[in-house]
XYZ file of C-alpha atoms in Angstrom:
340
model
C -29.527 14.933 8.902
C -29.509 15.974 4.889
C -29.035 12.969 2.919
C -27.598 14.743 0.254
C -24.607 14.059 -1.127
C -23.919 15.556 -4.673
C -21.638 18.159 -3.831
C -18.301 17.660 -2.609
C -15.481 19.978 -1.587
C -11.910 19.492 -0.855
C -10.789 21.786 1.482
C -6.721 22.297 1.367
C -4.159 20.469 -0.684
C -1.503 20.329 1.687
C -1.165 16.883 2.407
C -0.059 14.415 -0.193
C -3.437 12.299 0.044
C -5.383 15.421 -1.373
C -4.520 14.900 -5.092
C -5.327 11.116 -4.636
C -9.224 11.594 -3.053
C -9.946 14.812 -5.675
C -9.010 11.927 -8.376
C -11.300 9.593 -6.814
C -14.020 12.561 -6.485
C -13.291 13.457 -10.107
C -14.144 9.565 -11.597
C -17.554 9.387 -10.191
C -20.438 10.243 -12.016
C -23.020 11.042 -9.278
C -21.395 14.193 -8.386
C -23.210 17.457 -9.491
C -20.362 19.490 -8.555
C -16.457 19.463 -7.161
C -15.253 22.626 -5.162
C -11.469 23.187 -4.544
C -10.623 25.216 -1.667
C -6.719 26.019 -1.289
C -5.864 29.344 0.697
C -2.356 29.743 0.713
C -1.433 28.621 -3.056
C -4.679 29.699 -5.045
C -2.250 29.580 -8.104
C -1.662 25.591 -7.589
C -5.623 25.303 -6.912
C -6.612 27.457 -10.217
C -3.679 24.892 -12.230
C -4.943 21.760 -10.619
C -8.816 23.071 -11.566
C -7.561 23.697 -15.197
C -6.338 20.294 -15.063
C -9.504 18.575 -13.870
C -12.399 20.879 -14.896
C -13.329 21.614 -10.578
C -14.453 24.888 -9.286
C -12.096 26.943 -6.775
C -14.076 28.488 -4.232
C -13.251 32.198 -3.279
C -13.006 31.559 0.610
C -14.485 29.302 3.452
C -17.714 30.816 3.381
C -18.951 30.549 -0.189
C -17.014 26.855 0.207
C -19.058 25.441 2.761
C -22.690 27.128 1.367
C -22.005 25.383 -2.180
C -21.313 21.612 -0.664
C -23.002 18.648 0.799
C -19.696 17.019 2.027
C -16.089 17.992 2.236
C -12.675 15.999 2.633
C -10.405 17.946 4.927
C -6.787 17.715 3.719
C -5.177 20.219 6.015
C -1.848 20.196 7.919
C -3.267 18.057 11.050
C -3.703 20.751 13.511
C -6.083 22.774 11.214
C -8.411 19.511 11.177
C -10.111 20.399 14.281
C -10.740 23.777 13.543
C -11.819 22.928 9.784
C -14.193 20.571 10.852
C -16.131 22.332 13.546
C -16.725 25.240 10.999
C -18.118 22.584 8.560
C -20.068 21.436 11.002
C -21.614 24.488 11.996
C -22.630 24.612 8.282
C -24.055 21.385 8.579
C -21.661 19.911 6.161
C -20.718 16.285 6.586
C -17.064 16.033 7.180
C -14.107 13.142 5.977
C -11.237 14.265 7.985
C -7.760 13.065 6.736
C -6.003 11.473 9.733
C -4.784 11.709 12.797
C -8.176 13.335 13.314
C -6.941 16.074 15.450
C -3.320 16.593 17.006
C -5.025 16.599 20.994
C -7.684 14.567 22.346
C -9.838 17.485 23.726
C -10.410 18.367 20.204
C -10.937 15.079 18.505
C -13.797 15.064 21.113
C -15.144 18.227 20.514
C -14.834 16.822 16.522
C -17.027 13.897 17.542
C -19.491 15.639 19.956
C -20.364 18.153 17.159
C -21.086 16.041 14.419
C -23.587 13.599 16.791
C -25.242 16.734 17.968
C -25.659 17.766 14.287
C -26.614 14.358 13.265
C -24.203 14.433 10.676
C -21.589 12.127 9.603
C -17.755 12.632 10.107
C -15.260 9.594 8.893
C -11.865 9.507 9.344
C -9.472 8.835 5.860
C -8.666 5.162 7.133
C -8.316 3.265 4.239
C -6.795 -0.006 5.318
C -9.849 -1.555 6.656
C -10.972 -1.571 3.024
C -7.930 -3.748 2.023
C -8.683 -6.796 0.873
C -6.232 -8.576 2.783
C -6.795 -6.904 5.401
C -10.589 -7.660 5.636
C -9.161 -11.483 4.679
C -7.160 -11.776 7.797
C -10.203 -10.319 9.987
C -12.771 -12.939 9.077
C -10.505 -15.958 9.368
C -9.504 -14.548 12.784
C -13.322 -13.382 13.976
C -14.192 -17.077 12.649
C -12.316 -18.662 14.753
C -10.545 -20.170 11.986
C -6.871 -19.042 14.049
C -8.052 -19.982 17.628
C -7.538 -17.418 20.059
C -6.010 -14.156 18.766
C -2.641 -14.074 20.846
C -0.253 -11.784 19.467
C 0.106 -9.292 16.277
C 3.265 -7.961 15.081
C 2.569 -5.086 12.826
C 4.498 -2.820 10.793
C 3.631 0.573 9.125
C 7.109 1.951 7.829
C 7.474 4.431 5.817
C 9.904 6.923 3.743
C 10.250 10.319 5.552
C 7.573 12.757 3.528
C 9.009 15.815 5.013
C 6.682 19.239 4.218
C 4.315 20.035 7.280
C 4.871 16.731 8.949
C 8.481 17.551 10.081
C 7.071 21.268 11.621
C 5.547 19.818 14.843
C 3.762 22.494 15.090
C 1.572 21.899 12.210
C 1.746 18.065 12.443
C 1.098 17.676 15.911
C 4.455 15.101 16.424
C 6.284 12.984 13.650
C 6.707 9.450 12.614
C 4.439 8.112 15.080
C 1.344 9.998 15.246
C 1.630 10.107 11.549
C 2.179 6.058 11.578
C 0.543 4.621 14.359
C -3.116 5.816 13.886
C -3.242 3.142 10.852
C -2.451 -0.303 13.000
C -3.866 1.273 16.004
C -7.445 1.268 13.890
C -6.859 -2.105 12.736
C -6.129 -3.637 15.931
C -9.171 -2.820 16.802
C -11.255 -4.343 14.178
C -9.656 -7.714 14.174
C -9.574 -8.093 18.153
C -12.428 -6.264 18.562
C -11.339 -4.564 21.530
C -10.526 -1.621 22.482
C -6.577 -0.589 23.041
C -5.469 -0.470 27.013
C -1.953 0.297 27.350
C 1.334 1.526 25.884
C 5.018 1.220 25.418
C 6.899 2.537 23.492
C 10.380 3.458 22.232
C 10.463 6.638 20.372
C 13.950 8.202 18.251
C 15.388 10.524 15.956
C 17.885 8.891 15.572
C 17.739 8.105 11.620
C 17.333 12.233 10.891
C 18.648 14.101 13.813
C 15.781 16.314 13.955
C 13.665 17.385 16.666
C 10.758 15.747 15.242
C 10.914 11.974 15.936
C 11.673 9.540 12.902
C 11.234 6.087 14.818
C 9.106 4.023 16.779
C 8.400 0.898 18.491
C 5.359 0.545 19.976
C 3.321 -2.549 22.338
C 0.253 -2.363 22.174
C -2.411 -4.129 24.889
C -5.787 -4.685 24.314
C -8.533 -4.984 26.565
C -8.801 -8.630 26.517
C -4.726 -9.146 26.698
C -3.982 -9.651 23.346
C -1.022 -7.557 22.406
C 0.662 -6.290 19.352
C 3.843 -4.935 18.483
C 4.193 -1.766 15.689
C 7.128 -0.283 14.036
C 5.701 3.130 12.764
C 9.048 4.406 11.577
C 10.058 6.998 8.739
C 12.640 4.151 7.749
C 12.294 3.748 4.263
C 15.294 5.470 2.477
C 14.319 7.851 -0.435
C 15.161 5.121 -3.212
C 12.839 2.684 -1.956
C 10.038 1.502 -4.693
C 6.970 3.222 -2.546
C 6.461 5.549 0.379
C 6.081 2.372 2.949
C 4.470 -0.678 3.782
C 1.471 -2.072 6.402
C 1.405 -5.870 7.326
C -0.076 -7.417 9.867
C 1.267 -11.177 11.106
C -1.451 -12.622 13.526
C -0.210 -15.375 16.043
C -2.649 -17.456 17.317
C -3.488 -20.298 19.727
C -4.391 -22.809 16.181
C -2.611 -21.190 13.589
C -0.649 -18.340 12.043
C -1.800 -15.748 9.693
C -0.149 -12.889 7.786
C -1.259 -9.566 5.093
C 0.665 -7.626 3.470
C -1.561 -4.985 2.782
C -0.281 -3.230 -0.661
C 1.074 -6.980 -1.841
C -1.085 -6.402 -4.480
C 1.519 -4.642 -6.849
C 3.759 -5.095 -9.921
C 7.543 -4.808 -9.481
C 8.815 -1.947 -12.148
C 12.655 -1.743 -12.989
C 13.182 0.881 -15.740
C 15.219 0.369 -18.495
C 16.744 4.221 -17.898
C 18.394 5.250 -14.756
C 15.735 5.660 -12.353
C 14.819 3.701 -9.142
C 12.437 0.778 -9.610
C 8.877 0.905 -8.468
C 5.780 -1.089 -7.232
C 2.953 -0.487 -9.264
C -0.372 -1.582 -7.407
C -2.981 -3.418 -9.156
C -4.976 -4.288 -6.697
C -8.433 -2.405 -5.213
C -8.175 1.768 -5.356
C -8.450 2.250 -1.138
C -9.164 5.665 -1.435
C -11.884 4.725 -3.511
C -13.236 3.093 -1.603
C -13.164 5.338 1.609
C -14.823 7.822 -0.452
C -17.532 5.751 -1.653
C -18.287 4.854 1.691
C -18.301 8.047 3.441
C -21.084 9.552 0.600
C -22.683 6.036 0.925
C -22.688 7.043 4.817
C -24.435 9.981 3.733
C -27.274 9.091 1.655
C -27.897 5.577 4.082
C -27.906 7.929 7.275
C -25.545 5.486 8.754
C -22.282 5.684 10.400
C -19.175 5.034 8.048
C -16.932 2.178 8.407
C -14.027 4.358 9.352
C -15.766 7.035 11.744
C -15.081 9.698 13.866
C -14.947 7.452 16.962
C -12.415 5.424 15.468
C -10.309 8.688 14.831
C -10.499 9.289 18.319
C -9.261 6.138 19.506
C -6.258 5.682 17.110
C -5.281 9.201 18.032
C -5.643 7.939 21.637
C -3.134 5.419 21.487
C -0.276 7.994 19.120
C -0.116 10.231 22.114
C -0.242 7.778 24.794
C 2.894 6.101 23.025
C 4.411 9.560 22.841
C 3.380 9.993 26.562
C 4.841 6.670 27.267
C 8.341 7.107 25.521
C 8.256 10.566 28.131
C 7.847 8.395 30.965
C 10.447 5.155 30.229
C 6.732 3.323 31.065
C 3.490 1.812 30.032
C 1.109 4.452 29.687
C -2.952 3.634 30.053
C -4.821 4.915 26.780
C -7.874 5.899 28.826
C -8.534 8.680 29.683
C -5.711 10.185 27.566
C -2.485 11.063 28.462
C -1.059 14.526 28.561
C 1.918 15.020 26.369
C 4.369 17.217 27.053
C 5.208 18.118 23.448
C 8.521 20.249 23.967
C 9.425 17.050 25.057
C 8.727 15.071 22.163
């Protein structure tokens, strides 16, 4: 494994997190160079490197010769294929998430990058919350008793673009959604996710893609959590969404609200109001990690393997809402996504 990690690339701008990580890229100052790779607007990428002072690279070959490490910021079901070419290059790889759109190729993702021996890490940003990592000390300390029961929510407003062509996204609200709290679950039960049901709609669009769902979650060890994942949030709403996580258990109660850190904006002029964070940059903070990752030859705190799982449990909840049953995680459902 190189332990290099002075060039970075972004590869795509066509999801809405791109902008935020090249910003994050762009404030460090132990980068010795930023390549922009953006194939179907080059005019956008050559505005946006005008903007920040980053290279554009003239296709994927020259991209992935020039950098250490790339952030892959495709429509979801070009992850897969983006990745395995990086890591045929023996470029280390942060994959925005759902890590792939099918299981067979989130495997394939992970298998390639252990084989390499180099790092992949999934953009999960949560676990770098504050609050978040708050809640999962008190609970691993015993401080709440047993762990019980979570209720969970990761709403959202409806972000439209590639994630309402199902071809491209892989689904809608929910395998957009549910990856998140799936991931956390995880971490503060420290088991691994079971079974699940769930309800699945379009019922606040009428689209083909779905908008809404509730999800139950059980873990290994029988604790189980409830998640609404919906598109909910109307277009007027102060941000795109919301994750909190109430824990219930057997000596106390327990709950973060994990972008609470925020100021409350009402404009003077005729405009919709607006939460302002204040609190710790997450994307950051993934980033620092994953080159950390890098130079430590360790495994980052959001990995590839955790990818894999959280996508495990969006398509058994879409299998699940298919069947009117509980669906086992392991070893993955197939989803019928005409269906969907």
């Amino acid at each position: 494994m190189s332990h290099t990690a002075n060039r970075v690339g972004i590869w795509s701008l066509d999801h809405m997190h791109a902008r935020s990580y090249l910003n994050a890229v762009c404030a460090r100052d132990d980068l010795d160079e930023i390549l922009l790779l953006e194939e179907t607007n080059r005019d956008l990428a050559h505005q946006i490197a005008a903007q920040t002072g980053v290279s554009v690279a003239s296709g994927p070959a020259e991209f992935l010769e020039r950098v250490d490490a790339v952030i892959i910021t495709s429509d979801n079901v070009h992850h897969a294929p983006l990745a395995l070419a990086a890591a045929r290059a023996g470029v280390h790889a942060l994959v925005e998430k759902p890590l792939a759109t099918r299981i067979p190729d989130a495997v394939a993702m992970v298998e390639a990058y252990r084989q390499a021996s180099l790092v992949l890490a999934t953009s999960f940003p949560c676990p770098f919350s504050p609050a978040f990592q708050a809640l999962a000390a008190r609970a691993r300390a015993g401080e709440l008793g047993d762990v019980l029961a979570l209720r969970c929510t990761n709403r959202g407003t409806m972000p439209g673009g590639f994630f309402i062509e199902r071809e491209r996204s892989g689904g809608g609200a929910v395998i957009d959604h549910a990856v998140h709290v799936a991931d956390l679950l995880r971490r503060i039960t420290g088991r691994d996710p079971q079974r699940v049901y769930a309800e699945i709609g379009h019922g606040l669009y009428h689209q083909d893609w779905d908008d809404s769902g509730l999800l139950t979650i059980e873990m290994s060890g029988g604790t189980f959590s409830t998640l609404d994942c919906s598109w909910s949030r109307p277009g007027s709403f102060p941000t795109w969404g919301d994750v909190t996580i109430k824990l219930i258990g057997s000596e106390a109660s327990a709950t973060a609200d994990l972008f609470g850190q925020r100021l409350e904006y009402y404009p003077a002029e005729p405009a919709r109001p607006k939460w302002i964070g204040w609190g710790s940059d997450l994307d950051a903070l993934l980033i620092d990690d994953f080159l950390e990752a890098i130079r430590a030859g360790r495994q980052p705190v959001s990995s590839g393997e955790d990818g894999l799982w959280a996508l495990r449990v969006a398509l058994a909840a879409y299998a699940s809402a298919q069947a009117g049953a509980p669906v086992d995680v392991l070893p993955g459902p197939a989803v019928d996504r005409e269906g969907l």
